[in-house]
Amino acid sequence: MFAQTFDYTAPKTLDEAVKLIGGGAKALAGGMSLIPMMKLRLAAPEHLVDLGRIKDLNYIREEGGALHLGATATHYDVESSALVRSKCPLLAETAAAIGDVQVRNMGTLGGSVAHADPSADYPAALQALEAKIVLRGANGDRTVSAADFFVDAFTTSLGEGEIVREVIVPIDSSGASYQKAPQPASGFAMVGIAARVKKAGGKVTEARIGVTGLTNSSFRATAAEKALEGTGGSPADIQKAAALVAQGADANSDIHASADYRKHLAGVYAGRALSAAIGRAS
Amino acid sequence: MATTITKTETLVGKRIRRREDPRLITGTATYVEDIQLPGMHYAAIVRSPHGAAKIRSIDTKAAAAAPGVAAVFTGKDTEKVGPVPCGASLPDLRVPHHYILAIDRVYFVGHPVAVVVATDRYLARDAADLIEIDYEVLQAVADPEKALAPGAPAVHPEWPDNTAFNYHQEGGDIDKAFAEADVVVKQRITSQRLVPNAMETRGVVAEWRGADRQLNLYTSTQIPHLVRTLVAGMLGLEENRMRVIAPEVGGGFGSKLNVYAEEALMGFVSMKIGKPVKWIESRRENFLTTIHGRGHVDYYEVAAKKDGTILGIKLKIIQDLGAYHQLLTPAIPTLSVLMMPGIYRARNIRADIVGVFTNCVPTDAYRGAGRPEATHGIERMVDILADEIGMDPVEIRRKNFVTNEEFPYPTATGLIYDSGNYAAPLDKAIGIVDYAKVRQEQAEARKQGRLLGVGLSTYGEICAMGPSPATPAGGWESATVKIEPSGKVTVMTGSCHHGQGEETTFAQIAADELGVDIDDILVVRGDTAIVQYGIGTFGSRGTAIGGTALYFALQDLKAKVKVFGAMLLESDDVSFSGGQVICNKTGKTKALAEVAGASYRAMKLPPNTEPGLLATHFWEPPNFTFPFGAHIVLTEVHKDTGNITIRRYIAVDDCGNIINPLIVDGQVHGGVAQGLGQALWEQAVYDDNGQLITGEYMDYTMPRAHMMPWIENDHTITPTNVNPLGVKGVGEAGTIGCSPAVVNSVVDALSHLGVRHIDMPLTPEKIWKLANAGGNN
């Protein structure tokens, strides 16, 4: 690795980190995206602030009826946590779909969220879960919904000097599933769909569908959600809803998948995710 | 372990575990990167970011003044270094002068322009960014067919048609064949450019010892002796003043069967600064600047009778050469021509090759080198012909196989196939897969809307490259065997294995011949100061030629052992077996160690005998060898996504006698992985500006362990009579047999939808479109 020269600090507390971040100083969490960019000299931060030594950022706990996941929880932590697997299996399933074992051992939830790669896996789940993202800046914490947090490709509502502190996801009785079409070389999602469904009295009472990989930013497929709500969740209902997921999307296109193919895949994987989610909804 | 154990057990043919593996898998082997020398400097190479551009000016002042920088060199400094050599010769071949650093123009992205040398590799890399190059960007052309179109940008301005050569070959009477045909099938078939990705990238350490007038060059190469001859020539250094060492080489696949600019450049730098210098290729540089493989656009026409009898084959190859000729670049497609009839009785051929310059890194030998392209073509065409006349793909192959009685079989392309039993692996593979049953399953699945495919290839290939008249640099190989005074055995081979396992297979051969324990044998290769001149490892030649040279050296040595043994036993009637010389009259024995000791101690010498036990043999093969086999692949195509599942992969290969079945299976596994890579995933994609857009693992889909199907391996054994070991070679078989079997299977899955051909790689989107619309892509 032949990165440009940079300073490196590994603060022990969140307050110290917040003081250092901003300007030319960039937060380093798992480094799974930042380091390769620095290696190719596409990124050249003057100062790396390593969040890895901050104990107060590495946790997964249940609090006030929700799960709180610290920013430096690794994908492996998330996929293997008994708490996440029982209380929010969608997030564990999504984490398990990221990259490969080595990436999951190093990569972190907060790092992935802050990087906002349009093909990352977590954003689909966080959209479907209506997750909250807690940001810490010089003036303390502020909380942003996933829908507001992800703005565009590699662009979030993180302000200057702010870092992702934790992600909060609800604990509820919904059935959920994450299904992705991986880009064959990188393993990123050409399309990834997270579906979360509540059922009562044989009807779908609530559907949430998060989409990643399809466009420049993750989003909730609200038209598809509405189409499914109130139905019995039959295969035909699912198909009808899934067909709406990519409707009107300004889909990305590259050598691995054209816009049309991506939109088609969004429908296929939405169908799979919704079927699995409905099957899991009690 | 004692060398005097009487051995009755033979090792050839046994699944001996690779003796080289412990150091490889524990990370303790020594690669070029591990070479540390006092005063080491490090080089960073500045490369063109453009596919085509004129260099207006280069400003190196800031870089030269940067911390730790010892020197900066540009093309003006290295102008007098000889050009990167092209070893291939064809009539009227246009050979651009390939300077080691660009002079006033760059021809591809990655073209080296300057080198910065510093005391530290990071300082070198930082200083490289300070070099300012003013480019006038020109229009590039990266597609060989576009490069041939009128008005295309000229890669080399002196040759505006971008044509490096035209090559024509005919055999039989092709016009008559086509006139007599009931049916002619035609197809355009591509074999896309691939990026060889050895686990170890290239790397060079050059150490000029001025006082000794000696240049030591450590380089990750398959051909150390040829590198010495050619790089010494480039540098104007006497060949005997140069030593090339290929330490552990972490894979090559043909990409290190070459002489690269960086090898001469590091030699030049070290001689200039009087310090050792190291350059290790980054993975990004590997993608951009190590040779690529394949790069064919092929136009096929096959003439046949209604009953499936193939009469003739016409082939036009458009070969994407890239911007320059590397060592063998223009020769590679001529191997495709040699192999174009496959293992079929096609007596009439016509082949034309157009070698095309493009603003891309040169193509050259990559696992199979011309034969995968040819085999892919003929195996696809046979299926297309079968489809056209409504014949089963198995039956059409059987109908056209060269029969067992016809060997040695002269082909229409001028080869003589040594031995074969082409139906044997096919029969075996069909038995393993239960062909009739899978066809029935396929028919039933189709009724339910499922898309199952059955595909096969019955490939042949050219191995043991090759007789010297047919190769650019001599096609023989050498071996020296020494029995040391203590009885330990040292084998020095001119082959330069780099992962194939000859440290084990050569030791098996020597252990059997000498009757000693395998652990008493050391196999040495890859150092021109230690090993006699040799050619190297490529073209599936290591065992078939290098192993044969070893075999003959061992025979010479055994004769010497007997002479000394006879002297010690005071008998003129002795035999040598089980590591002992035995007096046939008395039954008395002398162990090899005792005989060896006596041969060096030389208290007494038999008449007309030199002291010591050493024999060298240079073996010139009388012919190539021609392995063959049958691969059958069962696939399922998923209509909703275009994804392909490989349900079963059966590989039955015939590489003649087998020294070590474990290693042969490993070679087939690795070969199939690379064949699957081409069939399904890998592609070097250049955009119209000559930018490689699959230049990282993020976009270039290398096959990985989790993507591999289970490979059901089996063999038939048809020995060759070209060499006394009866071995043919297996390094490339898996790759050659694989891609057509996979594509045939997927085309078969979609054939009822009107799909007749699909170009590689079979990406999901391509397959999804075909599965839902039908027709050709």
CSV table of C-alpha atoms in Angstrom, one decimal, chain A:
chain,number,residue,atom,x,y,z
A,1,MET,CA,0.0,0.0,0.0
A,2,PHE,CA,1.5,3.3,-1.1
A,3,ALA,CA,-0.8,5.9,0.4
A,4,GLN,CA,0.1,9.5,0.5
A,5,THR,CA,1.6,10.6,3.8
A,6,PHE,CA,-0.9,11.1,6.6
A,7,ASP,CA,-1.0,11.6,10.3
A,8,TYR,CA,-2.7,9.0,12.5
A,9,THR,CA,-4.3,9.3,15.9
A,10,ALA,CA,-6.2,6.7,17.8
A,11,PRO,CA,-8.1,8.5,20.5
A,12,LYS,CA,-9.5,6.5,23.4
A,13,THR,CA,-12.7,8.5,23.9
A,14,LEU,CA,-15.5,9.8,21.6
A,15,ASP,CA,-15.0,13.4,22.8
A,16,GLU,CA,-11.4,13.3,21.8
A,17,ALA,CA,-12.3,11.9,18.4
A,18,VAL,CA,-14.9,14.5,17.8
A,19,LYS,CA,-12.4,17.3,18.6
A,20,LEU,CA,-10.0,15.8,15.9
A,21,ILE,CA,-12.5,15.1,13.1
A,22,GLY,CA,-13.1,17.6,10.4
A,23,GLY,CA,-11.1,19.6,7.9
A,24,GLY,CA,-8.5,17.2,6.6
A,25,ALA,CA,-9.1,14.7,9.3
A,26,LYS,CA,-11.1,11.7,8.4
A,27,ALA,CA,-12.5,9.0,10.7
A,28,LEU,CA,-11.2,5.5,10.1
A,29,ALA,CA,-13.4,2.7,11.3
A,30,GLY,CA,-12.9,-0.7,9.6
A,31,GLY,CA,-11.1,0.8,6.6
A,32,MET,CA,-12.7,-1.6,4.1
A,33,SER,CA,-13.5,1.2,1.7
A,34,LEU,CA,-11.2,4.1,2.8
A,35,ILE,CA,-8.0,2.1,2.8
A,36,PRO,CA,-8.4,0.8,-0.8
A,37,MET,CA,-9.1,4.3,-1.9
A,38,MET,CA,-6.0,5.6,-0.2
A,39,LYS,CA,-4.0,2.8,-1.7
A,40,LEU,CA,-5.0,4.0,-5.2
A,41,ARG,CA,-4.5,7.6,-4.0
A,42,LEU,CA,-8.1,8.3,-4.9
A,43,ALA,CA,-8.4,9.5,-1.3
A,44,ALA,CA,-5.6,11.3,0.5
A,45,PRO,CA,-6.7,12.4,4.0
A,46,GLU,CA,-4.1,14.4,5.9
A,47,HIS,CA,-5.1,12.8,9.1
A,48,LEU,CA,-6.7,9.5,10.0
A,49,VAL,CA,-8.6,9.4,13.3
A,50,ASP,CA,-8.9,5.7,14.2
A,51,LEU,CA,-12.1,5.0,16.1
A,52,GLY,CA,-11.1,1.4,16.8
A,53,ARG,CA,-9.8,2.1,20.3
A,54,ILE,CA,-12.9,3.8,21.5
A,55,LYS,CA,-14.5,1.3,23.8
A,56,ASP,CA,-17.6,3.4,24.0
A,57,LEU,CA,-18.4,2.8,20.3
A,58,ASN,CA,-18.2,-0.9,20.2
A,59,TYR,CA,-21.4,-2.4,21.7
A,60,ILE,CA,-24.7,-4.0,20.9
A,61,ARG,CA,-27.3,-3.7,23.5
A,62,GLU,CA,-31.0,-3.6,24.1
A,63,GLU,CA,-32.4,-0.4,25.5
A,64,GLY,CA,-35.9,1.0,25.7
A,65,GLY,CA,-37.4,-1.6,23.4
A,66,ALA,CA,-34.8,-1.0,20.7
A,67,LEU,CA,-31.4,-2.4,19.7
A,68,HIS,CA,-28.5,0.0,19.9
A,69,LEU,CA,-25.5,-0.8,17.9
A,70,GLY,CA,-22.3,1.1,18.3
A,71,ALA,CA,-20.5,2.4,15.2
A,72,THR,CA,-17.5,0.1,15.5
A,73,ALA,CA,-19.5,-3.1,15.8
A,74,THR,CA,-18.1,-5.2,13.0
A,75,HIS,CA,-20.3,-6.9,10.4
A,76,TYR,CA,-19.2,-10.2,12.1
A,77,ASP,CA,-20.3,-8.8,15.5
A,78,VAL,CA,-23.7,-8.0,14.0
A,79,GLU,CA,-24.2,-11.3,12.1
A,80,SER,CA,-23.2,-13.4,15.1
A,81,SER,CA,-24.7,-11.5,18.0
A,82,ALA,CA,-27.3,-13.6,19.7
A,83,LEU,CA,-29.2,-10.4,20.6
A,84,VAL,CA,-29.3,-9.2,17.0
A,85,ARG,CA,-30.2,-12.6,15.7
A,86,SER,CA,-33.2,-12.9,18.0
A,87,LYS,CA,-34.4,-9.3,18.2
A,88,CYS,CA,-33.6,-8.0,14.7
A,89,PRO,CA,-32.8,-11.0,12.5
A,90,LEU,CA,-33.0,-8.8,9.4
A,91,LEU,CA,-29.9,-6.9,10.4
A,92,ALA,CA,-28.0,-10.1,11.2
A,93,GLU,CA,-29.0,-11.6,7.8
A,94,THR,CA,-27.9,-8.4,6.0
A,95,ALA,CA,-24.5,-8.3,7.8
A,96,ALA,CA,-23.9,-11.9,6.9
A,97,ALA,CA,-24.4,-11.0,3.2
A,98,ILE,CA,-21.6,-8.5,3.2
A,99,GLY,CA,-18.4,-9.2,1.3
A,100,ASP,CA,-16.4,-12.1,2.6
A,101,VAL,CA,-15.3,-13.3,6.0
A,102,GLN,CA,-12.2,-11.1,6.1
A,103,VAL,CA,-14.3,-8.0,5.2
A,104,ARG,CA,-16.9,-8.9,7.8
A,105,ASN,CA,-14.2,-9.3,10.5
A,106,MET,CA,-12.8,-5.8,9.8
A,107,GLY,CA,-15.7,-3.7,8.4
A,108,THR,CA,-18.0,-1.9,10.7
A,109,LEU,CA,-21.6,-0.8,10.8
A,110,GLY,CA,-20.8,2.8,11.4
A,111,GLY,CA,-18.1,2.9,8.7
A,112,SER,CA,-20.4,1.4,6.1
A,113,VAL,CA,-23.2,3.7,6.9
A,114,ALA,CA,-21.0,6.8,6.9
A,115,HIS,CA,-19.4,5.8,3.6
A,116,ALA,CA,-22.8,5.4,2.0
A,117,ASP,CA,-21.7,3.3,-1.0
A,118,PRO,CA,-24.8,3.1,-3.2
A,119,SER,CA,-24.2,-0.7,-3.4
A,120,ALA,CA,-23.7,-1.3,0.3
A,121,ASP,CA,-26.0,-3.8,1.9
A,122,TYR,CA,-26.8,-2.2,5.3
A,123,PRO,CA,-28.8,0.8,3.8
A,124,ALA,CA,-31.5,-1.5,2.5
A,125,ALA,CA,-32.1,-3.0,5.9
A,126,LEU,CA,-31.8,0.3,7.7
A,127,GLN,CA,-34.4,1.8,5.4
A,128,ALA,CA,-36.8,-1.1,5.9
A,129,LEU,CA,-36.3,-1.0,9.7
A,130,GLU,CA,-36.8,2.8,9.7
A,131,ALA,CA,-33.6,2.9,11.7
A,132,LYS,CA,-32.4,5.9,13.5
A,133,ILE,CA,-28.8,7.0,13.2
A,134,VAL,CA,-27.2,8.9,16.0
A,135,LEU,CA,-24.5,11.4,15.1
A,136,ARG,CA,-22.1,12.9,17.5
A,137,GLY,CA,-20.7,16.4,16.8
A,138,ALA,CA,-19.1,19.2,18.8
A,139,ASN,CA,-22.6,20.2,20.0
A,140,GLY,CA,-23.5,16.7,21.2
A,141,ASP,CA,-25.8,14.1,19.7
A,142,ARG,CA,-28.4,14.4,17.0
A,143,THR,CA,-30.6,11.7,15.6
A,144,VAL,CA,-31.5,11.3,12.0
A,145,SER,CA,-33.8,8.8,10.3
A,146,ALA,CA,-32.2,6.4,7.8
A,147,ALA,CA,-34.5,8.0,5.1
A,148,ASP,CA,-33.0,11.4,5.8
A,149,PHE,CA,-29.4,10.2,6.4
A,150,PHE,CA,-28.7,8.6,3.0
A,151,VAL,CA,-28.7,11.5,0.6
A,152,ASP,CA,-26.9,10.4,-2.5
A,153,ALA,CA,-23.9,8.2,-3.7
A,154,PHE,CA,-21.3,8.6,-1.0
A,155,THR,CA,-23.2,11.5,0.5
A,156,THR,CA,-25.0,11.5,3.8
A,157,SER,CA,-26.4,14.2,6.1
A,158,LEU,CA,-23.3,13.9,8.3
A,159,GLY,CA,-22.2,17.4,9.0
A,160,GLU,CA,-18.7,18.7,9.2
A,161,GLY,CA,-17.0,17.3,12.2
A,162,GLU,CA,-19.7,14.8,13.0
A,163,ILE,CA,-19.2,11.0,13.3
A,164,VAL,CA,-21.7,8.2,13.3
A,165,ARG,CA,-22.1,7.1,16.9
A,166,GLU,CA,-24.7,4.4,16.8
A,167,VAL,CA,-27.6,2.9,14.9
A,168,ILE,CA,-30.9,2.2,16.6
A,169,VAL,CA,-33.3,-0.4,15.2
A,170,PRO,CA,-36.7,-1.4,16.5
A,171,ILE,CA,-37.5,-4.7,18.1
A,172,ASP,CA,-40.9,-5.9,16.9
A,173,SER,CA,-42.7,-9.0,15.7
A,174,SER,CA,-42.3,-8.4,12.0
A,175,GLY,CA,-41.1,-11.0,9.6
A,176,ALA,CA,-38.2,-9.9,7.4
A,177,SER,CA,-35.6,-10.9,4.8
A,178,TYR,CA,-32.7,-9.4,2.9
A,179,GLN,CA,-32.1,-10.7,-0.6
A,180,LYS,CA,-29.3,-9.6,-2.9
A,181,ALA,CA,-27.9,-10.0,-6.4
A,182,PRO,CA,-24.2,-9.7,-5.7
A,183,GLN,CA,-21.9,-8.1,-8.2
A,184,PRO,CA,-19.8,-11.0,-9.1
A,185,ALA,CA,-16.4,-9.4,-8.7
A,186,SER,CA,-16.8,-7.2,-5.7
A,187,GLY,CA,-19.7,-8.9,-3.9
A,188,PHE,CA,-21.5,-5.6,-3.5
A,189,ALA,CA,-25.2,-5.5,-4.2
A,190,MET,CA,-26.1,-4.9,-7.8
A,191,VAL,CA,-29.5,-4.9,-6.2
A,192,GLY,CA,-30.4,-5.6,-2.6
A,193,ILE,CA,-33.8,-5.7,-1.1
A,194,ALA,CA,-34.8,-5.8,2.6
A,195,ALA,CA,-38.4,-6.5,3.3
A,196,ARG,CA,-40.1,-6.3,6.6
A,197,VAL,CA,-43.7,-7.3,7.0
A,198,LYS,CA,-46.3,-7.4,9.9
A,199,LYS,CA,-49.4,-9.5,9.6
A,200,ALA,CA,-52.6,-9.6,11.6
A,201,GLY,CA,-55.8,-11.5,10.9
A,202,GLY,CA,-54.4,-13.0,7.7
A,203,LYS,CA,-53.6,-9.5,6.3
A,204,VAL,CA,-50.4,-7.6,5.8
A,205,THR,CA,-50.8,-4.7,8.1
A,206,GLU,CA,-47.5,-3.1,7.5
A,207,ALA,CA,-44.8,-3.5,4.8
A,208,ARG,CA,-41.5,-1.8,4.6
A,209,ILE,CA,-39.2,-2.3,1.7
A,210,GLY,CA,-35.6,-1.0,1.6
A,211,VAL,CA,-33.7,-0.9,-1.7
A,212,THR,CA,-30.0,-0.6,-2.3
A,213,GLY,CA,-27.8,-0.9,-5.3
A,214,LEU,CA,-30.5,0.1,-7.8
A,215,THR,CA,-29.9,3.9,-7.7
A,216,ASN,CA,-27.4,6.4,-6.3
A,217,SER,CA,-29.0,6.1,-2.9
A,218,SER,CA,-30.9,3.6,-0.9
A,219,PHE,CA,-34.6,4.3,-0.6
A,220,ARG,CA,-37.9,2.9,0.6
A,221,ALA,CA,-40.2,1.6,-2.1
A,222,THR,CA,-43.3,3.1,-0.7
A,223,ALA,CA,-45.6,2.4,-3.7
A,224,ALA,CA,-44.8,-1.3,-3.4
A,225,GLU,CA,-45.3,-1.2,0.4
A,226,LYS,CA,-48.8,0.4,-0.1
A,227,ALA,CA,-49.7,-2.1,-2.7
A,228,LEU,CA,-49.0,-5.0,-0.4
A,229,GLU,CA,-50.6,-3.5,2.8
A,230,GLY,CA,-54.1,-4.7,3.3
A,231,THR,CA,-53.7,-7.8,1.0
A,232,GLY,CA,-53.4,-11.3,2.1
A,233,GLY,CA,-49.8,-11.5,0.9
A,234,SER,CA,-50.5,-14.2,-1.7
A,235,PRO,CA,-47.9,-14.9,-4.4
A,236,ALA,CA,-50.0,-12.7,-6.8
A,237,ASP,CA,-50.1,-9.9,-4.2
A,238,ILE,CA,-46.3,-10.2,-3.8
A,239,GLN,CA,-45.7,-10.1,-7.5
A,240,LYS,CA,-47.8,-7.1,-7.9
A,241,ALA,CA,-46.0,-5.2,-5.2
A,242,ALA,CA,-42.6,-6.4,-6.3
A,243,ALA,CA,-43.2,-5.1,-9.8
A,244,LEU,CA,-43.6,-1.6,-8.3
A,245,VAL,CA,-40.2,-1.6,-6.5
A,246,ALA,CA,-38.2,-0.2,-9.4
A,247,GLN,CA,-40.9,1.9,-10.8
A,248,GLY,CA,-39.6,5.3,-11.8
A,249,ALA,CA,-36.2,4.5,-10.4
A,250,ASP,CA,-33.3,6.2,-12.1
A,251,ALA,CA,-31.3,3.0,-12.1
A,252,ASN,CA,-27.6,2.8,-12.3
A,253,SER,CA,-25.8,1.1,-15.1
A,254,ASP,CA,-22.3,-0.5,-15.4
A,255,ILE,CA,-20.6,-3.4,-17.1
A,256,HIS,CA,-22.1,-5.8,-14.7
A,257,ALA,CA,-25.7,-4.8,-15.0
A,258,SER,CA,-27.6,-2.3,-17.2
A,259,ALA,CA,-30.3,-0.1,-15.8
A,260,ASP,CA,-33.0,-2.3,-17.3
A,261,TYR,CA,-31.5,-5.5,-15.8
A,262,ARG,CA,-31.1,-3.9,-12.4
A,263,LYS,CA,-34.7,-2.8,-12.4
A,264,HIS,CA,-35.7,-6.3,-13.4
A,265,LEU,CA,-33.6,-7.8,-10.7
A,266,ALA,CA,-35.1,-5.4,-8.2
A,267,GLY,CA,-38.5,-7.0,-8.9
A,268,VAL,CA,-37.2,-10.5,-8.7
A,269,TYR,CA,-35.3,-10.0,-5.5
A,270,ALA,CA,-38.2,-8.0,-4.0
A,271,GLY,CA,-40.4,-11.0,-4.7
A,272,ARG,CA,-38.0,-13.3,-2.9
A,273,ALA,CA,-37.6,-11.0,0.0
A,274,LEU,CA,-41.3,-10.4,0.4
A,275,SER,CA,-42.1,-14.1,0.2
A,276,ALA,CA,-39.6,-14.9,2.8
A,277,ALA,CA,-40.7,-12.0,5.0
A,278,ILE,CA,-44.3,-12.9,4.8
A,279,GLY,CA,-43.5,-16.5,5.6
A,280,ARG,CA,-41.6,-15.4,8.7
A,281,ALA,CA,-44.3,-13.0,9.9
A,282,SER,CA,-46.2,-14.5,12.7
